[in-house]
Short mmCIF file of C-alpha atoms in Angstrom, two decimals:
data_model
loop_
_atom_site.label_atom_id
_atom_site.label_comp_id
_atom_site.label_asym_id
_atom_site.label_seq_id
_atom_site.Cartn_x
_atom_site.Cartn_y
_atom_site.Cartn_z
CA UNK V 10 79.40 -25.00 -36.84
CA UNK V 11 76.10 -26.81 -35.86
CA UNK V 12 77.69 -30.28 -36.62
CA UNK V 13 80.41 -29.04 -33.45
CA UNK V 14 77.32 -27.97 -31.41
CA UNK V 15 76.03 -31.58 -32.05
CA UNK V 16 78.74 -33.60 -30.97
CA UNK V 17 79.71 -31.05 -28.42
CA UNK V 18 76.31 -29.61 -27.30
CA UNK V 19 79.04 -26.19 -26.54
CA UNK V 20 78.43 -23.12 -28.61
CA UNK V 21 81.54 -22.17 -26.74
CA UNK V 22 83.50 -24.54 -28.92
CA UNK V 23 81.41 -23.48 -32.46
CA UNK V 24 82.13 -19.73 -31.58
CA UNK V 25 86.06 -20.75 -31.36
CA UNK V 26 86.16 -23.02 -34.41
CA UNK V 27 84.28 -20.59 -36.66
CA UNK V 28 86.16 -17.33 -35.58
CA UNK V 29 82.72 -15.80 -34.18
CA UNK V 30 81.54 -14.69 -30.64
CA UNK V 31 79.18 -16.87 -28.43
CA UNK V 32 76.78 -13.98 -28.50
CA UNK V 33 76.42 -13.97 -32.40
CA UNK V 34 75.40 -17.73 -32.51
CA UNK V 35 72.65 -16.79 -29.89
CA UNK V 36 71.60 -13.53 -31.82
CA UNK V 37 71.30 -15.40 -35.16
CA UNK V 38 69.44 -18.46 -33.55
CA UNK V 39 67.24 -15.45 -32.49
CA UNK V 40 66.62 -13.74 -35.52
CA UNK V 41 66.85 -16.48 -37.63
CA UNK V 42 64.10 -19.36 -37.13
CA UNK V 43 65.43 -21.86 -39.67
CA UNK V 44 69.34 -22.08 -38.25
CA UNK V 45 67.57 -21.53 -34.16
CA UNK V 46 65.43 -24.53 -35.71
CA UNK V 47 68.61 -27.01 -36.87
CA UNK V 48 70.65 -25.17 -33.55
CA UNK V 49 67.79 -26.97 -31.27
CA UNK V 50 68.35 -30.04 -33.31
CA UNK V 51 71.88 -29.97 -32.56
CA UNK V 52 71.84 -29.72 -28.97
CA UNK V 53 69.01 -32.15 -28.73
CA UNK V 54 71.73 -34.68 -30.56
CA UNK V 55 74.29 -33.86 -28.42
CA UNK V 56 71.79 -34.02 -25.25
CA UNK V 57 71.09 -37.34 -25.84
CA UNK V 58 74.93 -38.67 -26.75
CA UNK V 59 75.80 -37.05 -23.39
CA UNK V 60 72.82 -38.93 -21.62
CA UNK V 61 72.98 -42.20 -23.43
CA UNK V 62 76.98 -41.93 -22.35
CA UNK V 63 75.78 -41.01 -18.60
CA UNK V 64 73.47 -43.85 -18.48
CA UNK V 65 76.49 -45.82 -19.53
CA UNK V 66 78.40 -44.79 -17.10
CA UNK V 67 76.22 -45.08 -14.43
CA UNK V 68 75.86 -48.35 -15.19
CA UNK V 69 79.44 -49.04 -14.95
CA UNK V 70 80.40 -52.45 -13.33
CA UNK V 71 82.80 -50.77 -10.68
CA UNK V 72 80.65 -47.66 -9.77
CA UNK V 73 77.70 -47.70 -10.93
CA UNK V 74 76.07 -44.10 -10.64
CA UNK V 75 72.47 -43.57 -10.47
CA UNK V 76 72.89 -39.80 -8.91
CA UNK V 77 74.71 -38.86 -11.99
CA UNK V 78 71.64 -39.58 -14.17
CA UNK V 79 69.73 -37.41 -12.19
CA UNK V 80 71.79 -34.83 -11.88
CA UNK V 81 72.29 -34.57 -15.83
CA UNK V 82 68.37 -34.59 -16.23
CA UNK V 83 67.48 -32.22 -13.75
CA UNK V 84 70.20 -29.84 -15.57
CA UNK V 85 68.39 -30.59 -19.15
CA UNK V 86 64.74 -31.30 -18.23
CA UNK V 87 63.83 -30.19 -14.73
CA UNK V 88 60.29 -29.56 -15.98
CA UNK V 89 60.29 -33.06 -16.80
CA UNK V 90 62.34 -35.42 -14.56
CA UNK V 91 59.58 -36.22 -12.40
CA UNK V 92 57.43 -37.12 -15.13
CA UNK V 93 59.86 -39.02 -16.53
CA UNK V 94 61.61 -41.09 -13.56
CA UNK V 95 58.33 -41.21 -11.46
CA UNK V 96 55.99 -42.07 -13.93
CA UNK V 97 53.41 -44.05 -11.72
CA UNK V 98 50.91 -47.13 -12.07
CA UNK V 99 47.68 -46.12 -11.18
CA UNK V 100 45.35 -48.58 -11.32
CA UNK V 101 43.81 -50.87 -8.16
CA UNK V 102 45.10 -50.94 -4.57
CA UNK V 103 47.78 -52.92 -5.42
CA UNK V 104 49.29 -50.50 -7.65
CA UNK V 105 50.81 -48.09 -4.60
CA UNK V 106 54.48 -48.40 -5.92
CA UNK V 107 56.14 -46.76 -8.71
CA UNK V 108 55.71 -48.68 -11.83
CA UNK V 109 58.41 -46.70 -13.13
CA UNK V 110 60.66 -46.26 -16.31
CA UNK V 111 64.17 -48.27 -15.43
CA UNK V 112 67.40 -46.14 -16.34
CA UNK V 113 69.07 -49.05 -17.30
CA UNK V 114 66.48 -50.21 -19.65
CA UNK V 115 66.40 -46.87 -21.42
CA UNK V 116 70.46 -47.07 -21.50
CA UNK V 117 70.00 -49.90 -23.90
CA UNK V 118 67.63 -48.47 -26.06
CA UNK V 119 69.43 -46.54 -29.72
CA UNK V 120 69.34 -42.93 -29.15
CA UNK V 121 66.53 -42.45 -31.43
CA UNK V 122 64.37 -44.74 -29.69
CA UNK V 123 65.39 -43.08 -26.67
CA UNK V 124 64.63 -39.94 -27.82
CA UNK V 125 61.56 -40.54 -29.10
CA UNK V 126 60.13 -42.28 -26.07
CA UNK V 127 61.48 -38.97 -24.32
CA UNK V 128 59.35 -36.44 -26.90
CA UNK V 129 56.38 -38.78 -26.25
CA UNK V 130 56.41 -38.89 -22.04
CA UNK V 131 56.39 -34.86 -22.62
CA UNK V 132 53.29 -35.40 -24.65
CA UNK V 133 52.05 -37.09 -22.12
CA UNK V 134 52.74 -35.22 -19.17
CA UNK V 135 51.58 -32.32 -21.50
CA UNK V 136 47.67 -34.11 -21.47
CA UNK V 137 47.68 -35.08 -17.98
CA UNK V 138 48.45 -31.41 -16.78
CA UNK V 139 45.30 -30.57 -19.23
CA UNK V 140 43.11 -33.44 -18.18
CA UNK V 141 44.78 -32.28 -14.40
CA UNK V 142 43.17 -28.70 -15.07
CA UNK V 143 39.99 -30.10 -16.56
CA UNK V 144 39.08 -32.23 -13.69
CA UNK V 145 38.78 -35.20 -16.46
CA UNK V 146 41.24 -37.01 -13.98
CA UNK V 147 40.48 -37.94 -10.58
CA UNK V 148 42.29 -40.04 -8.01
CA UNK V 149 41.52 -43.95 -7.99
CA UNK V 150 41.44 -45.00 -4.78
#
């Protein structure tokens, strides 16, 4: 069942293919820390096949879409879409513009790459939001 969730990221389609409701899947993954564990891990692999095939298509010679990887990370990560597409240079006066972290870059890179450069802007954001609330960061300029 979690190897459909993976490729699908639908526990629609697991409840259908293993004869059991959509609510059982949920209550087990409740109750059951190990299996809500490796279900997390499922629908973070199919997360990121869906994205890496959004950035894809986005990037599609005919119509390329930029909206469409927005709209799939503000869906998954709204917490951390700012974070992640605004990520700013702040350094000297020079550095007014958005250094930011190119879509089509990130595209290229293998999921697991992407993925982990994903796990590591959270830490991030997670220690400027602390530093934020410490007053260890003030603005430069």
């Amino acid at each position: 069942m979690l190897d459909i969730v993976s490729r699908t990221g639908s526990p629609k389609r697991a409840s259908e293919a293993v004869g059991v409701s959509v609510a059982t899947i949920h209550d087990h993954r409740r109750r059951d820390a190990d299996f809500g564990a490796r279900y997390g891990a499922a629908m973070d692999t199919a997360f990121h096949e869906i994205l890496g095939k959004a950035f894809e298509r986005s990037l599609a010679d005919e119509e390329p879409s930029d909206r469409l990887i927005e709209v799939l990370l503000k869906f998954r990560w709204p917490e951390r879409l700012n974070g992640f597409l605004a990520f700013t240079a702040e350094g000297g006066s020079a550095a007014a513009a958005p250094a930011g972290l190119d879509p089509r870059v990130i595209a290229r890179m293998e999921p697991s790459d992407r993925a982990a450069l994903i796990d590591l802007l959270g830490k991030y954001l997670v220690v400027e939001v602390e530093a934020k609330a410490d007053g260890a960061l003030v603005p430069i300029n």
